[in-house]
């Protein structure tokens, strides 16, 4: 007996719509261009609505945000829905010797002063750090704070690299083309990390490096931050009160992007906030694209799509519509029941002593 010996077959948007049409009693080739567009939009509605059903474990992301002194509002990336965990993070910065391949005062890139900077004289250079012979350092996270003339933004092409001998360099993380804003950190957690003597950031694609800080950190320590509701936050008497450690936040679910309001306002430019958040499933895209869903969700999505299409396609029998609705609910229930991490749950009741 022969098996395919393959896993993870991917279906295109067009394939899912074709199946949805057939479940409605229509041949896929019968769909007009208007009906095809409607089916694609209905598929988008189905995916958008998944976030209202519960947490989709494949749609959880982590964002490391470098905190800025006197700034208490931080915007989450596009598609963010809700904060699952927010943690205040500090790191150790091992000392090392900095070098630059293209000029500039390289000492400014590691002086713990965000008001100084190293401006290279030519494009596609690098800034490296040497931790010394027999002193390999495990880099858990690397931060870059750019200098942009005039305090604006620019698109840079960057890659993080490591070496054991300062000759052969290997890629830690290719950051690609990223929008850099003056005095705003870009943090990258390195997983898996390396224990080596040399690290560097290298520009390419015509990018000229100008860095306020190049921070290679390890031994991170994270403390859970408490979530405030809107009433508690708005009733704070001094929302601009500053402290080294912000330990509370209010999550403002605004559009187009939700925001985190910290309290107290941070005062240290070398600390971070780690945010684990749920996000929307990516948009449908083109008919030849695939959806950002795991295999276990295909049946549920196709069933929900078929039901939505049955509401808009002409001459669909009411009994079929009702049947498709039942199938959609059935397969959604099966998918949701499996959408779990199967970890143990601990209950810790808080029973406090009280008096009359």
mmCIF file of C-alpha atoms in Angstrom:
data_model
loop_
_atom_site.group_PDB
_atom_site.id
_atom_site.type_symbol
_atom_site.label_atom_id
_atom_site.label_comp_id
_atom_site.label_asym_id
_atom_site.label_seq_id
_atom_site.Cartn_x
_atom_site.Cartn_y
_atom_site.Cartn_z
ATOM 1 C CA UNK A 1 0.000 0.000 0.000
ATOM 2 C CA UNK A 2 1.353 3.428 -0.957
ATOM 3 C CA UNK A 3 0.970 6.575 1.145
ATOM 4 C CA UNK A 4 1.576 10.166 0.128
ATOM 5 C CA UNK A 5 4.148 10.678 2.922
ATOM 6 C CA UNK A 6 3.305 14.390 2.837
ATOM 7 C CA UNK A 7 1.618 16.658 5.362
ATOM 8 C CA UNK A 8 0.256 20.161 5.501
ATOM 9 C CA UNK A 9 -1.443 20.452 2.114
ATOM 10 C CA UNK A 10 -2.310 24.078 1.400
ATOM 11 C CA UNK A 11 -5.487 25.194 -0.363
ATOM 12 C CA UNK A 12 -5.817 28.453 -2.247
ATOM 13 C CA UNK A 13 -8.546 31.035 -1.729
ATOM 14 C CA UNK A 14 -10.025 30.035 -5.085
ATOM 15 C CA UNK A 15 -10.259 26.383 -4.000
ATOM 16 C CA UNK A 16 -12.108 27.266 -0.796
ATOM 17 C CA UNK A 17 -14.585 29.451 -2.700
ATOM 18 C CA UNK A 18 -15.169 26.670 -5.247
ATOM 19 C CA UNK A 19 -16.018 24.245 -2.435
ATOM 20 C CA UNK A 20 -18.284 26.838 -0.844
ATOM 21 C CA UNK A 21 -20.154 27.267 -4.127
ATOM 22 C CA UNK A 22 -20.671 23.532 -4.579
ATOM 23 C CA UNK A 23 -22.037 23.191 -1.048
ATOM 24 C CA UNK A 24 -24.570 25.833 -2.012
ATOM 25 C CA UNK A 25 -25.634 23.691 -4.956
ATOM 26 C CA UNK A 26 -23.820 25.802 -7.549
ATOM 27 C CA UNK A 27 -21.060 24.829 -9.927
ATOM 28 C CA UNK A 28 -17.917 26.879 -9.342
ATOM 29 C CA UNK A 29 -17.869 28.005 -12.985
ATOM 30 C CA UNK A 30 -21.405 29.398 -12.594
ATOM 31 C CA UNK A 31 -20.181 32.184 -10.322
ATOM 32 C CA UNK A 32 -20.144 35.592 -11.974
ATOM 33 C CA UNK A 33 -17.310 38.031 -11.311
ATOM 34 C CA UNK A 34 -19.595 39.905 -8.910
ATOM 35 C CA UNK A 35 -20.471 36.717 -7.026
ATOM 36 C CA UNK A 36 -16.819 35.702 -6.891
ATOM 37 C CA UNK A 37 -15.947 39.082 -5.379
ATOM 38 C CA UNK A 38 -18.814 38.711 -2.906
ATOM 39 C CA UNK A 39 -17.585 35.227 -1.921
ATOM 40 C CA UNK A 40 -14.076 36.570 -1.372
ATOM 41 C CA UNK A 41 -15.424 39.361 0.822
ATOM 42 C CA UNK A 42 -17.590 36.852 2.738
ATOM 43 C CA UNK A 43 -14.462 34.798 3.390
ATOM 44 C CA UNK A 44 -12.854 37.950 4.766
ATOM 45 C CA UNK A 45 -15.833 38.486 7.070
ATOM 46 C CA UNK A 46 -15.524 34.903 8.338
ATOM 47 C CA UNK A 47 -11.828 35.338 9.144
ATOM 48 C CA UNK A 48 -12.410 38.722 10.761
ATOM 49 C CA UNK A 49 -15.099 37.259 13.006
ATOM 50 C CA UNK A 50 -12.821 34.500 14.339
ATOM 51 C CA UNK A 51 -11.304 36.931 16.826
ATOM 52 C CA UNK A 52 -14.743 37.310 18.451
ATOM 53 C CA UNK A 53 -15.000 33.561 19.053
ATOM 54 C CA UNK A 54 -11.871 33.144 21.163
ATOM 55 C CA UNK A 55 -8.089 33.206 21.113
ATOM 56 C CA UNK A 56 -6.636 31.595 18.003
ATOM 57 C CA UNK A 57 -3.317 30.180 19.137
ATOM 58 C CA UNK A 58 -1.645 30.568 15.750
ATOM 59 C CA UNK A 59 -2.497 34.280 15.840
ATOM 60 C CA UNK A 60 -0.532 35.213 18.974
ATOM 61 C CA UNK A 61 2.526 37.413 18.588
ATOM 62 C CA UNK A 62 5.234 38.951 20.773
ATOM 63 C CA UNK A 63 6.389 42.555 20.485
ATOM 64 C CA UNK A 64 9.367 43.980 22.378
ATOM 65 C CA UNK A 65 8.952 47.727 22.796
ATOM 66 C CA UNK A 66 11.800 49.948 23.917
ATOM 67 C CA UNK A 67 10.449 52.465 26.412
ATOM 68 C CA UNK A 68 11.080 56.167 25.950
ATOM 69 C CA UNK A 69 11.470 58.587 28.891
ATOM 70 C CA UNK A 70 8.376 60.752 29.463
ATOM 71 C CA UNK A 71 6.370 58.744 26.902
ATOM 72 C CA UNK A 72 3.449 56.741 28.262
ATOM 73 C CA UNK A 73 1.400 55.877 25.130
ATOM 74 C CA UNK A 74 2.633 53.018 22.903
ATOM 75 C CA UNK A 75 0.869 51.800 19.758
ATOM 76 C CA UNK A 76 0.688 48.094 18.915
ATOM 77 C CA UNK A 77 1.292 46.766 15.375
ATOM 78 C CA UNK A 78 -1.371 46.543 12.675
ATOM 79 C CA UNK A 79 -3.922 43.801 13.282
ATOM 80 C CA UNK A 80 -3.464 43.750 17.060
ATOM 81 C CA UNK A 81 -6.583 42.847 19.003
ATOM 82 C CA UNK A 82 -5.922 42.389 22.723
ATOM 83 C CA UNK A 83 -3.043 42.240 25.199
ATOM 84 C CA UNK A 84 -2.624 38.792 26.719
ATOM 85 C CA UNK A 85 0.481 39.551 28.808
ATOM 86 C CA UNK A 86 2.495 42.721 29.345
ATOM 87 C CA UNK A 87 5.839 42.498 31.148
ATOM 88 C CA UNK A 88 8.357 45.082 32.258
ATOM 89 C CA UNK A 89 11.843 43.941 31.206
ATOM 90 C CA UNK A 90 15.356 44.919 32.217
ATOM 91 C CA UNK A 91 18.585 43.494 30.822
ATOM 92 C CA UNK A 92 22.283 43.325 31.572
ATOM 93 C CA UNK A 93 24.580 45.128 29.131
ATOM 94 C CA UNK A 94 28.004 43.404 29.104
ATOM 95 C CA UNK A 95 30.902 45.754 28.438
ATOM 96 C CA UNK A 96 32.926 45.411 25.267
ATOM 97 C CA UNK A 97 35.028 47.238 22.694
ATOM 98 C CA UNK A 98 33.168 48.912 19.816
ATOM 99 C CA UNK A 99 34.555 49.360 16.291
ATOM 100 C CA UNK A 100 33.197 50.984 13.145
ATOM 101 C CA UNK A 101 34.001 50.103 9.541
ATOM 102 C CA UNK A 102 32.998 53.442 8.037
ATOM 103 C CA UNK A 103 34.024 56.204 10.417
ATOM 104 C CA UNK A 104 32.169 58.129 13.085
ATOM 105 C CA UNK A 105 32.703 58.362 16.835
ATOM 106 C CA UNK A 106 31.987 54.719 17.644
ATOM 107 C CA UNK A 107 32.287 55.254 21.397
ATOM 108 C CA UNK A 108 28.934 57.036 21.230
ATOM 109 C CA UNK A 109 27.209 53.793 20.162
ATOM 110 C CA UNK A 110 27.879 52.203 23.548
ATOM 111 C CA UNK A 111 28.119 55.074 26.032
ATOM 112 C CA UNK A 112 24.629 54.692 27.573
ATOM 113 C CA UNK A 113 23.795 58.220 26.420
ATOM 114 C CA UNK A 114 20.959 58.462 23.893
ATOM 115 C CA UNK A 115 21.820 62.095 23.118
ATOM 116 C CA UNK A 116 25.114 61.179 21.390
ATOM 117 C CA UNK A 117 25.478 59.214 18.171
ATOM 118 C CA UNK A 118 27.906 57.583 15.761
ATOM 119 C CA UNK A 119 27.387 58.808 12.192
ATOM 120 C CA UNK A 120 29.208 56.685 9.585
ATOM 121 C CA UNK A 121 30.716 58.406 6.556
ATOM 122 C CA UNK A 122 29.757 55.868 3.878
ATOM 123 C CA UNK A 123 26.971 53.402 3.121
ATOM 124 C CA UNK A 124 26.807 49.680 3.873
ATOM 125 C CA UNK A 125 29.117 49.814 6.860
ATOM 126 C CA UNK A 126 28.925 48.010 10.190
ATOM 127 C CA UNK A 127 29.349 48.647 13.895
ATOM 128 C CA UNK A 128 30.723 45.718 15.891
ATOM 129 C CA UNK A 129 31.368 44.865 19.521
ATOM 130 C CA UNK A 130 34.167 42.639 20.835
ATOM 131 C CA UNK A 131 33.623 41.171 24.296
ATOM 132 C CA UNK A 132 37.203 39.991 24.634
ATOM 133 C CA UNK A 133 39.181 36.758 24.393
ATOM 134 C CA UNK A 134 37.723 33.847 26.342
ATOM 135 C CA UNK A 135 34.643 35.920 27.149
ATOM 136 C CA UNK A 136 31.808 34.676 24.939
ATOM 137 C CA UNK A 137 28.495 36.407 25.552
ATOM 138 C CA UNK A 138 25.065 34.960 24.973
ATOM 139 C CA UNK A 139 22.962 37.666 23.307
ATOM 140 C CA UNK A 140 19.326 37.296 24.270
ATOM 141 C CA UNK A 141 18.173 40.554 22.717
ATOM 142 C CA UNK A 142 19.771 43.267 20.582
ATOM 143 C CA UNK A 143 18.545 46.842 20.465
ATOM 144 C CA UNK A 144 19.297 49.596 17.982
ATOM 145 C CA UNK A 145 18.438 53.261 18.521
ATOM 146 C CA UNK A 146 18.950 55.301 15.332
ATOM 147 C CA UNK A 147 19.882 58.901 14.782
ATOM 148 C CA UNK A 148 17.811 60.500 12.025
ATOM 149 C CA UNK A 149 18.640 64.074 11.130
ATOM 150 C CA UNK A 150 15.786 66.407 11.942
ATOM 151 C CA UNK A 151 14.127 63.846 14.205
ATOM 152 C CA UNK A 152 12.247 62.140 11.374
ATOM 153 C CA UNK A 153 12.109 58.623 9.955
ATOM 154 C CA UNK A 154 13.953 56.692 7.263
ATOM 155 C CA UNK A 155 13.886 53.193 5.781
ATOM 156 C CA UNK A 156 17.050 51.212 6.457
ATOM 157 C CA UNK A 157 18.165 47.724 5.427
ATOM 158 C CA UNK A 158 19.861 45.967 8.348
ATOM 159 C CA UNK A 159 21.146 42.571 9.429
ATOM 160 C CA UNK A 160 22.497 41.325 12.770
ATOM 161 C CA UNK A 161 25.529 39.029 12.659
ATOM 162 C CA UNK A 162 27.889 37.121 14.952
ATOM 163 C CA UNK A 163 31.413 35.707 14.691
ATOM 164 C CA UNK A 164 33.835 33.624 16.702
ATOM 165 C CA UNK A 165 36.981 34.988 15.030
ATOM 166 C CA UNK A 166 36.044 38.445 13.632
ATOM 167 C CA UNK A 167 36.652 37.055 10.132
ATOM 168 C CA UNK A 168 33.748 34.789 9.270
ATOM 169 C CA UNK A 169 30.368 36.335 10.037
ATOM 170 C CA UNK A 170 27.059 34.492 10.290
ATOM 171 C CA UNK A 171 23.529 35.882 10.263
ATOM 172 C CA UNK A 172 21.688 36.155 13.555
ATOM 173 C CA UNK A 173 18.664 37.944 12.114
ATOM 174 C CA UNK A 174 18.132 39.668 8.778
ATOM 175 C CA UNK A 175 15.864 42.568 9.688
ATOM 176 C CA UNK A 176 15.283 43.491 6.041
ATOM 177 C CA UNK A 177 13.904 46.942 5.215
ATOM 178 C CA UNK A 178 12.625 48.585 8.380
ATOM 179 C CA UNK A 179 11.325 52.067 9.099
ATOM 180 C CA UNK A 180 13.571 53.664 11.700
ATOM 181 C CA UNK A 181 12.485 56.687 13.730
ATOM 182 C CA UNK A 182 14.896 58.960 15.540
ATOM 183 C CA UNK A 183 15.341 58.052 19.230
ATOM 184 C CA UNK A 184 13.013 55.034 19.000
ATOM 185 C CA UNK A 185 14.386 51.590 19.794
ATOM 186 C CA UNK A 186 14.219 48.623 17.469
ATOM 187 C CA UNK A 187 14.547 45.508 19.638
ATOM 188 C CA UNK A 188 15.052 41.984 18.329
ATOM 189 C CA UNK A 189 14.953 38.926 20.566
ATOM 190 C CA UNK A 190 17.461 36.318 19.379
ATOM 191 C CA UNK A 191 16.133 32.761 19.468
ATOM 192 C CA UNK A 192 18.158 30.635 19.448
ATOM 193 C CA UNK A 193 21.018 32.812 20.608
ATOM 194 C CA UNK A 194 24.762 32.344 20.346
ATOM 195 C CA UNK A 195 27.598 32.487 22.879
ATOM 196 C CA UNK A 196 30.357 34.244 20.930
ATOM 197 C CA UNK A 197 32.931 36.993 21.274
ATOM 198 C CA UNK A 198 31.812 39.231 18.404
ATOM 199 C CA UNK A 199 28.503 40.774 17.334
ATOM 200 C CA UNK A 200 27.753 43.453 14.803
ATOM 201 C CA UNK A 201 25.007 45.299 12.972
ATOM 202 C CA UNK A 202 25.594 45.688 9.251
ATOM 203 C CA UNK A 203 23.799 47.982 6.824
ATOM 204 C CA UNK A 204 23.201 47.101 3.193
ATOM 205 C CA UNK A 205 21.226 48.339 0.186
ATOM 206 C CA UNK A 206 22.775 51.804 0.351
ATOM 207 C CA UNK A 207 21.970 52.418 4.038
ATOM 208 C CA UNK A 208 24.333 54.673 5.989
ATOM 209 C CA UNK A 209 24.402 53.805 9.681
ATOM 210 C CA UNK A 210 23.863 56.502 12.283
ATOM 211 C CA UNK A 211 23.307 55.002 15.723
ATOM 212 C CA UNK A 212 22.676 56.561 19.084
ATOM 213 C CA UNK A 213 23.026 53.144 20.743
ATOM 214 C CA UNK A 214 23.909 49.578 19.729
ATOM 215 C CA UNK A 215 22.862 47.465 22.697
ATOM 216 C CA UNK A 216 23.684 43.757 23.034
ATOM 217 C CA UNK A 217 21.856 42.516 26.119
ATOM 218 C CA UNK A 218 21.471 39.315 28.100
ATOM 219 C CA UNK A 219 20.121 38.019 31.423
ATOM 220 C CA UNK A 220 16.693 39.557 30.889
ATOM 221 C CA UNK A 221 14.389 39.906 33.887
ATOM 222 C CA UNK A 222 10.660 40.329 33.330
ATOM 223 C CA UNK A 223 7.968 41.396 35.795
ATOM 224 C CA UNK A 224 4.269 41.075 35.069
ATOM 225 C CA UNK A 225 2.484 44.418 34.715
ATOM 226 C CA UNK A 226 -1.030 44.804 36.132
ATOM 227 C CA UNK A 227 -3.896 45.748 33.840
ATOM 228 C CA UNK A 228 -6.082 48.716 34.729
ATOM 229 C CA UNK A 229 -9.649 49.171 33.558
ATOM 230 C CA UNK A 230 -10.719 52.423 31.964
ATOM 231 C CA UNK A 231 -12.277 53.818 35.153
ATOM 232 C CA UNK A 232 -9.188 53.108 37.249
ATOM 233 C CA UNK A 233 -6.898 54.732 34.684
ATOM 234 C CA UNK A 234 -9.011 57.802 34.041
ATOM 235 C CA UNK A 235 -9.367 58.354 37.788
ATOM 236 C CA UNK A 236 -5.600 58.457 38.379
ATOM 237 C CA UNK A 237 -4.811 61.912 39.813
ATOM 238 C CA UNK A 238 -1.407 62.219 38.092
ATOM 239 C CA UNK A 239 -1.133 60.296 34.831
ATOM 240 C CA UNK A 240 2.292 61.812 34.052
ATOM 241 C CA UNK A 241 3.917 60.676 37.281
ATOM 242 C CA UNK A 242 7.331 59.226 36.355
ATOM 243 C CA UNK A 243 9.243 56.291 37.822
ATOM 244 C CA UNK A 244 11.966 53.867 36.785
ATOM 245 C CA UNK A 245 9.479 51.017 36.581
ATOM 246 C CA UNK A 246 6.005 51.328 35.050
ATOM 247 C CA UNK A 247 4.057 48.504 36.625
ATOM 248 C CA UNK A 248 0.482 49.118 35.423
ATOM 249 C CA UNK A 249 -1.168 49.717 32.065
ATOM 250 C CA UNK A 250 -4.501 50.517 30.504
ATOM 251 C CA UNK A 251 -5.256 48.957 27.133
ATOM 252 C CA UNK A 252 -7.144 51.358 24.899
ATOM 253 C CA UNK A 253 -8.896 49.366 22.165
ATOM 254 C CA UNK A 254 -9.051 52.213 19.702
ATOM 255 C CA UNK A 255 -8.805 52.254 15.892
ATOM 256 C CA UNK A 256 -6.898 51.915 13.680
ATOM 257 C CA UNK A 257 -4.385 50.486 16.192
ATOM 258 C CA UNK A 258 -4.925 49.794 19.903
ATOM 259 C CA UNK A 259 -2.665 51.555 22.381
ATOM 260 C CA UNK A 260 -1.069 50.794 25.745
ATOM 261 C CA UNK A 261 -1.072 53.570 28.348
ATOM 262 C CA UNK A 262 1.620 53.020 30.984
ATOM 263 C CA UNK A 263 1.552 54.150 34.568
ATOM 264 C CA UNK A 264 3.789 55.416 36.011
ATOM 265 C CA UNK A 265 5.398 57.068 32.978
ATOM 266 C CA UNK A 266 8.821 55.459 32.333
ATOM 267 C CA UNK A 267 11.971 57.470 32.949
ATOM 268 C CA UNK A 268 14.701 55.002 31.906
ATOM 269 C CA UNK A 269 15.568 54.775 28.150
ATOM 270 C CA UNK A 270 17.235 51.344 28.515
ATOM 271 C CA UNK A 271 14.283 49.211 29.588
ATOM 272 C CA UNK A 272 11.681 47.392 27.538
ATOM 273 C CA UNK A 273 8.115 46.177 27.612
ATOM 274 C CA UNK A 274 7.371 42.683 26.300
ATOM 275 C CA UNK A 275 3.826 42.377 24.986
ATOM 276 C CA UNK A 276 2.134 39.111 24.036
ATOM 277 C CA UNK A 277 -1.009 39.926 22.085
ATOM 278 C CA UNK A 278 -3.710 38.296 19.984
ATOM 279 C CA UNK A 279 -4.149 39.535 16.458
ATOM 280 C CA UNK A 280 -6.528 39.323 13.544
ATOM 281 C CA UNK A 281 -6.022 36.624 10.921
ATOM 282 C CA UNK A 282 -4.423 38.162 7.827
ATOM 283 C CA UNK A 283 -6.650 39.463 5.046
ATOM 284 C CA UNK A 284 -7.770 37.122 2.257
ATOM 285 C CA UNK A 285 -5.491 38.535 -0.461
ATOM 286 C CA UNK A 286 -5.597 37.255 -4.033
ATOM 287 C CA UNK A 287 -7.468 34.185 -5.255
ATOM 288 C CA UNK A 288 -4.151 32.370 -5.691
ATOM 289 C CA UNK A 289 -3.034 33.141 -2.122
ATOM 290 C CA UNK A 290 -3.444 30.874 0.879
ATOM 291 C CA UNK A 291 -5.102 31.746 4.156
ATOM 292 C CA UNK A 292 -3.267 32.284 7.429
ATOM 293 C CA UNK A 293 -4.989 29.334 9.096
ATOM 294 C CA UNK A 294 -3.744 25.878 10.181
ATOM 295 C CA UNK A 295 -4.986 22.688 8.552
ATOM 296 C CA UNK A 296 -7.289 21.852 11.439
ATOM 297 C CA UNK A 297 -9.414 24.918 10.621
ATOM 298 C CA UNK A 298 -10.068 24.304 6.906
ATOM 299 C CA UNK A 299 -13.361 22.419 7.401
ATOM 300 C CA UNK A 300 -14.710 25.047 9.784
ATOM 301 C CA UNK A 301 -13.774 27.941 7.504
ATOM 302 C CA UNK A 302 -15.184 26.270 4.376
ATOM 303 C CA UNK A 303 -18.425 25.434 6.208
ATOM 304 C CA UNK A 304 -18.822 28.996 7.487
ATOM 305 C CA UNK A 305 -17.993 30.377 4.045
ATOM 306 C CA UNK A 306 -20.585 28.127 2.385
ATOM 307 C CA UNK A 307 -23.250 29.368 4.794
ATOM 308 C CA UNK A 308 -22.359 33.001 4.153
ATOM 309 C CA UNK A 309 -22.380 32.433 0.386
ATOM 310 C CA UNK A 310 -25.796 30.766 0.597
ATOM 311 C CA UNK A 311 -27.217 33.985 2.057
ATOM 312 C CA UNK A 312 -26.098 36.010 -0.971
ATOM 313 C CA UNK A 313 -26.286 33.651 -3.937
ATOM 314 C CA UNK A 314 -29.642 33.615 -5.749
ATOM 315 C CA UNK A 315 -32.163 30.778 -5.625
ATOM 316 C CA UNK A 316 -30.701 28.874 -2.670
ATOM 317 C CA UNK A 317 -33.314 26.728 -0.970
ATOM 318 C CA UNK A 318 -34.072 27.719 2.631
ATOM 319 C CA UNK A 319 -33.590 24.159 3.875
ATOM 320 C CA UNK A 320 -30.090 24.118 2.343
ATOM 321 C CA UNK A 321 -29.292 27.431 4.020
ATOM 322 C CA UNK A 322 -30.400 26.039 7.373
ATOM 323 C CA UNK A 323 -28.406 22.844 6.804
ATOM 324 C CA UNK A 324 -25.276 24.839 5.917
ATOM 325 C CA UNK A 325 -25.740 26.897 9.081
ATOM 326 C CA UNK A 326 -25.873 23.710 11.154
ATOM 327 C CA UNK A 327 -22.732 22.395 9.461
ATOM 328 C CA UNK A 328 -20.953 25.689 10.092
ATOM 329 C CA UNK A 329 -21.835 25.591 13.802
ATOM 330 C CA UNK A 330 -20.836 21.934 14.061
ATOM 331 C CA UNK A 331 -17.388 22.295 12.505
ATOM 332 C CA UNK A 332 -16.714 25.602 14.253
ATOM 333 C CA UNK A 333 -17.442 23.873 17.554
ATOM 334 C CA UNK A 334 -15.038 21.046 16.720
ATOM 335 C CA UNK A 335 -12.274 23.478 15.725
ATOM 336 C CA UNK A 336 -12.766 25.664 18.803
ATOM 337 C CA UNK A 337 -12.744 22.638 21.117
ATOM 338 C CA UNK A 338 -9.289 21.712 19.778
ATOM 339 C CA UNK A 339 -7.952 25.283 19.923
ATOM 340 C CA UNK A 340 -6.158 24.863 23.263
ATOM 341 C CA UNK A 341 -2.605 24.464 24.511
ATOM 342 C CA UNK A 342 -3.418 21.522 26.847
ATOM 343 C CA UNK A 343 -1.286 22.920 29.654
ATOM 344 C CA UNK A 344 -2.338 22.343 33.296
ATOM 345 C CA UNK A 345 -4.583 24.939 34.910
ATOM 346 C CA UNK A 346 -4.003 26.130 38.468
ATOM 347 C CA UNK A 347 -6.663 27.857 40.537
ATOM 348 C CA UNK A 348 -5.470 30.068 43.389
ATOM 349 C CA UNK A 349 -8.471 31.531 45.237
ATOM 350 C CA UNK A 350 -7.801 34.743 47.097
ATOM 351 C CA UNK A 351 -9.656 34.512 50.402
ATOM 352 C CA UNK A 352 -8.989 37.641 52.410
ATOM 353 C CA UNK A 353 -9.735 38.215 56.059
ATOM 354 C CA UNK A 354 -12.347 40.866 56.685
ATOM 355 C CA UNK A 355 -14.163 42.442 59.625
ATOM 356 C CA UNK A 356 -17.479 44.210 59.969
#
